[in-house]
Coordinates of C-alpha atoms and ligand atoms in Angstrom, one line a residue:
M1 CA -13.9 14.1 -23.2
S2 CA -14.2 10.9 -21.3
A3 CA -17.6 9.6 -20.3
I4 CA -18.4 9.1 -16.7
E5 CA -21.1 6.4 -16.3
V6 CA -22.6 6.4 -12.8
L7 CA -24.9 3.4 -12.1
N8 CA -28.3 4.7 -11.1
H9 CA -30.3 1.8 -9.7
P10 CA -32.0 1.1 -6.3
L11 CA -30.1 -2.2 -5.9
V12 CA -26.8 -0.4 -6.3
D13 CA -27.8 2.1 -3.6
C14 CA -28.7 -0.8 -1.2
H15 CA -25.4 -2.7 -1.8
L16 CA -23.4 0.4 -1.6
T17 CA -25.0 1.2 1.8
V18 CA -23.7 -2.2 3.0
L19 CA -20.2 -1.2 2.0
R20 CA -20.4 2.2 3.6
K21 CA -21.6 0.9 7.0
Q22 CA -18.7 0.7 9.5
S23 CA -20.4 -2.3 11.1
T24 CA -20.4 -4.5 8.0
P25 CA -18.2 -7.5 8.6
P26 CA -15.5 -8.5 6.0
G27 CA -17.5 -11.4 4.5
E28 CA -20.5 -9.2 3.8
F29 CA -18.3 -6.5 2.5
R30 CA -16.7 -8.8 0.0
Q31 CA -20.1 -10.1 -1.1
S32 CA -21.3 -6.5 -1.8
V33 CA -18.1 -5.7 -3.7
R34 CA -18.8 -8.8 -5.8
R35 CA -22.4 -7.9 -6.4
L36 CA -21.6 -4.3 -7.3
S37 CA -18.7 -5.4 -9.6
T38 CA -21.1 -7.6 -11.5
L39 CA -23.5 -4.7 -12.0
L40 CA -20.6 -2.5 -13.1
A41 CA -19.3 -5.1 -15.4
Y42 CA -22.7 -5.5 -17.0
S43 CA -22.9 -1.8 -17.7
A44 CA -19.2 -1.3 -18.7
T45 CA -19.3 -4.2 -21.2
A46 CA -22.4 -3.1 -23.0
G47 CA -20.4 -2.1 -26.1
I48 CA -18.0 -5.0 -26.4
R49 CA -17.7 -6.5 -29.8
T50 CA -19.2 -9.9 -30.7
S51 CA -19.4 -11.9 -33.9
E52 CA -21.8 -14.5 -35.2
Y53 CA -21.0 -18.2 -35.5
P54 CA -23.2 -21.2 -36.3
I55 CA -24.3 -23.4 -33.5
E56 CA -26.8 -26.3 -33.1
T57 CA -29.5 -26.3 -30.5
P58 CA -31.1 -29.6 -29.8
L59 CA -33.7 -28.7 -32.4
Q60 CA -32.0 -26.8 -35.2
T61 CA -29.0 -24.8 -36.3
M62 CA -28.9 -21.1 -35.6
K63 CA -26.4 -18.2 -35.3
G64 CA -24.8 -17.7 -31.9
R65 CA -22.5 -15.0 -30.8
Q66 CA -19.0 -14.9 -29.4
L67 CA -16.6 -12.3 -28.1
V68 CA -14.2 -10.8 -30.7
D69 CA -11.5 -9.1 -28.7
R70 CA -8.8 -10.3 -26.4
I71 CA -9.9 -8.9 -23.1
G72 CA -7.7 -8.1 -20.1
L73 CA -8.7 -7.5 -16.5
I74 CA -6.2 -5.4 -14.7
P75 CA -6.8 -5.3 -10.9
I76 CA -4.8 -2.8 -8.9
L77 CA -3.5 -4.6 -5.9
R78 CA -4.8 -5.1 -3.4
A79 CA -8.4 -3.9 -3.4
G80 CA -8.9 -4.6 -7.1
I81 CA -8.6 -8.3 -6.5
G82 CA -12.1 -8.2 -5.0
M83 CA -13.5 -7.3 -8.4
V84 CA -11.8 -10.0 -10.5
E85 CA -14.0 -13.1 -9.8
P86 CA -17.3 -11.4 -10.7
M87 CA -15.7 -10.1 -13.9
L88 CA -14.4 -13.5 -14.8
D89 CA -17.8 -15.0 -14.1
L90 CA -19.1 -12.9 -17.0
I91 CA -16.0 -13.1 -19.2
P92 CA -14.4 -16.5 -18.5
T93 CA -11.9 -16.1 -21.3
A94 CA -10.4 -12.8 -20.0
E95 CA -6.8 -12.6 -19.1
V96 CA -5.9 -11.2 -15.6
W97 CA -2.8 -9.0 -15.4
H98 CA -1.9 -7.7 -11.9
L99 CA -0.6 -4.2 -11.1
G100 CA 0.7 -3.6 -7.6
L101 CA 0.3 0.0 -6.5
Y102 CA -0.1 1.5 -3.0
R103 CA -0.5 5.0 -1.8
D104 CA 2.3 6.5 0.2
E105 CA 0.6 7.2 3.6
T106 CA 2.1 10.7 3.9
T107 CA 1.9 12.0 0.3
A108 CA -1.0 9.9 -1.0
T109 CA 0.9 9.4 -4.2
P110 CA 1.0 6.0 -5.7
V111 CA 4.1 3.7 -5.4
H112 CA 4.5 1.0 -8.0
Y113 CA 5.8 -2.3 -6.6
Y114 CA 4.7 -5.0 -8.9
S115 CA 3.5 -5.5 -12.5
K116 CA 2.7 -8.7 -14.3
L117 CA 2.2 -7.6 -17.9
P118 CA 3.3 -9.9 -20.7
P119 CA 6.2 -8.7 -22.9
G120 CA 4.3 -9.7 -26.0
S121 CA 1.3 -8.2 -27.7
P122 CA -1.2 -6.4 -25.5
V123 CA -4.9 -7.2 -25.1
E124 CA -7.3 -5.3 -27.3
L125 CA -9.6 -4.1 -24.5
A126 CA -8.6 -3.7 -20.9
F127 CA -10.7 -3.1 -17.8
I128 CA -8.8 -1.5 -14.8
L129 CA -10.4 -2.7 -11.6
D130 CA -10.1 -0.8 -8.4
P131 CA -13.0 -0.1 -6.0
M132 CA -11.7 3.3 -5.0
L133 CA -10.9 6.3 -7.3
A134 CA -9.8 9.0 -4.8
T135 CA -7.1 11.4 -5.9
G136 CA -6.8 9.5 -9.2
G137 CA -3.1 9.0 -8.8
S138 CA -3.2 5.2 -8.8
A139 CA -5.7 5.1 -11.7
C140 CA -3.6 7.5 -13.8
L141 CA -0.4 5.5 -13.2
A142 CA -2.3 2.3 -14.2
L143 CA -3.6 4.0 -17.3
Q144 CA -0.1 5.2 -18.2
T145 CA 1.3 1.7 -17.7
L146 CA -1.3 0.1 -19.9
M147 CA -0.9 2.7 -22.6
E148 CA 2.9 2.1 -22.6
W149 CA 2.1 -1.6 -23.0
G150 CA 0.2 -0.6 -26.1
V151 CA -3.5 -1.1 -25.0
R152 CA -5.7 1.1 -27.1
D153 CA -9.1 0.6 -25.5
I154 CA -9.2 1.0 -21.7
K155 CA -12.1 1.4 -19.3
M156 CA -11.8 2.3 -15.6
L157 CA -14.2 0.5 -13.2
S158 CA -14.5 1.8 -9.7
I159 CA -17.1 1.3 -7.1
L160 CA -16.7 4.8 -5.5
A161 CA -15.2 7.8 -7.1
A162 CA -14.3 11.3 -5.9
P163 CA -14.7 14.3 -8.2
E164 CA -11.0 15.0 -7.8
G165 CA -10.1 11.6 -9.2
I166 CA -12.5 11.9 -12.1
E167 CA -11.1 15.3 -13.0
K168 CA -7.5 14.0 -12.9
I169 CA -8.4 11.2 -15.3
Q170 CA -10.3 13.6 -17.6
S171 CA -7.4 16.1 -17.7
Q172 CA -4.7 13.5 -18.3
F173 CA -6.6 10.8 -20.3
P174 CA -9.5 12.6 -22.0
N175 CA -10.5 9.5 -23.9
I176 CA -10.9 7.1 -21.0
D177 CA -14.4 6.2 -19.8
V178 CA -15.0 5.8 -16.1
H179 CA -17.7 3.5 -14.7
C180 CA -18.6 3.8 -11.1
C181 CA -21.5 3.1 -8.7
A182 CA -21.4 6.6 -7.1
V183 CA -19.5 9.9 -7.0
D184 CA -19.0 11.1 -3.4
E185 CA -18.6 14.6 -2.0
G186 CA -14.8 14.7 -2.2
L187 CA -11.6 13.9 -0.2
N188 CA -10.7 14.7 3.4
D189 CA -7.3 15.9 4.6
Q190 CA -5.9 12.4 4.4
K191 CA -7.2 12.1 0.8
Y192 CA -9.9 9.5 1.8
I193 CA -13.2 9.6 0.0
V194 CA -16.0 11.1 2.1
P195 CA -18.5 10.0 3.1
G196 CA -16.8 6.9 1.5
L197 CA -16.4 3.5 2.9
G198 CA -12.9 3.7 4.5
D199 CA -9.9 1.7 3.3
A200 CA -11.3 -0.8 0.8
G201 CA -8.2 -3.1 0.8
D202 CA -8.3 -3.3 4.6
R203 CA -12.0 -4.0 4.6
I204 CA -11.8 -6.7 1.9
F205 CA -8.9 -8.5 3.4
N206 CA -9.7 -7.9 7.1
T207 CA -6.5 -6.1 7.9
S208 CA -7.9 -3.0 9.6
G209 CA -6.7 -4.4 13.0
Q210 CA -10.2 -4.1 14.4
P211 CA -11.5 -7.0 16.5
Ligands
PRP1 C1 -6.4 2.3 -2.5 C2 -7.3 2.0 -3.6 C3 -6.7 2.6 -4.8 C4 -6.1 3.8 -4.2 C5 -6.9 5.0 -4.6 O1 -5.3 1.5 -2.5 O2 -7.6 0.6 -3.7 O3 -5.7 1.8 -5.4 O4 -6.0 3.7 -2.8 O5 -6.4 6.2 -4.2 P1 -5.9 7.3 -5.2 O6 -7.0 7.5 -6.2 O7 -5.7 8.5 -4.3 O8 -4.6 6.8 -5.8 P2 -4.2 1.5 -1.3 O9 -3.1 2.5 -1.6 O10 -4.9 1.7 0.0 O11 -3.5 0.1 -1.4 P3 -4.1 -1.3 -0.9 O12 -5.2 -1.7 -1.8 O13 -2.9 -2.2 -1.0 O14 -4.6 -1.2 0.5
URA2 N1 -8.2 4.3 -0.8 C1 -9.2 3.7 0.0 O1 -9.2 2.5 0.2 N2 -10.2 4.5 0.4 C2 -10.3 5.8 0.2 O2 -11.2 6.5 0.7 C3 -9.2 6.4 -0.6 C4 -8.2 5.6 -1.1

């Protein structure tokens, strides 16, 4: 069964509160997405493989460490873009492969409109980035796409998750770990996470139409 890692930390609670508040302006919203993504990345990368190699400090030689695997960041457009930079800050050598999915407004099912995955060999470890795991439809389509590409080790990173989305991943992809900052109560009639934070893409990119 997949592991669900929920960050339990007072700073996470405070930054998540900023995201949830309707009055938070886009700049602050993006800043909090970045901060929470850094904390998620720290937790989700705890088990990544490193190897030793010799280095010289100004004083002597010693053994340093470097990443072993080819790592891919797969942001689900649009909202996942907000999580890329903080991940790249921690893993500068990561490759970024974009997946374009949006939810049909009436059915809340994902529509695939873009994917930029290389035809050649896949990365060894992939992190799917999307702040919102609601019904889980988008995440499962992304997981299926990466598995068909041949990625064997995939982790899902979301800021907010609904129990429905977690259950969908667990039933369809029992070996995939999900890392999130909080699991909310559930989904409303429009399949939005409640209490949630609204439409993450609109809030990151300031496209909600609000003055
Ligand atoms: C949001 C979010 C996820 C998806 C989650 O994207 O960023 O991709 O909804 O919902 P699900 O778990 O029910 O699939 P949205 O469809 O709003 O697209 P956008 O980022 O382009 O606004
Ligand atoms: N997508 C969002 O941006 N927010 C939700 O609550 C659900 C899906």
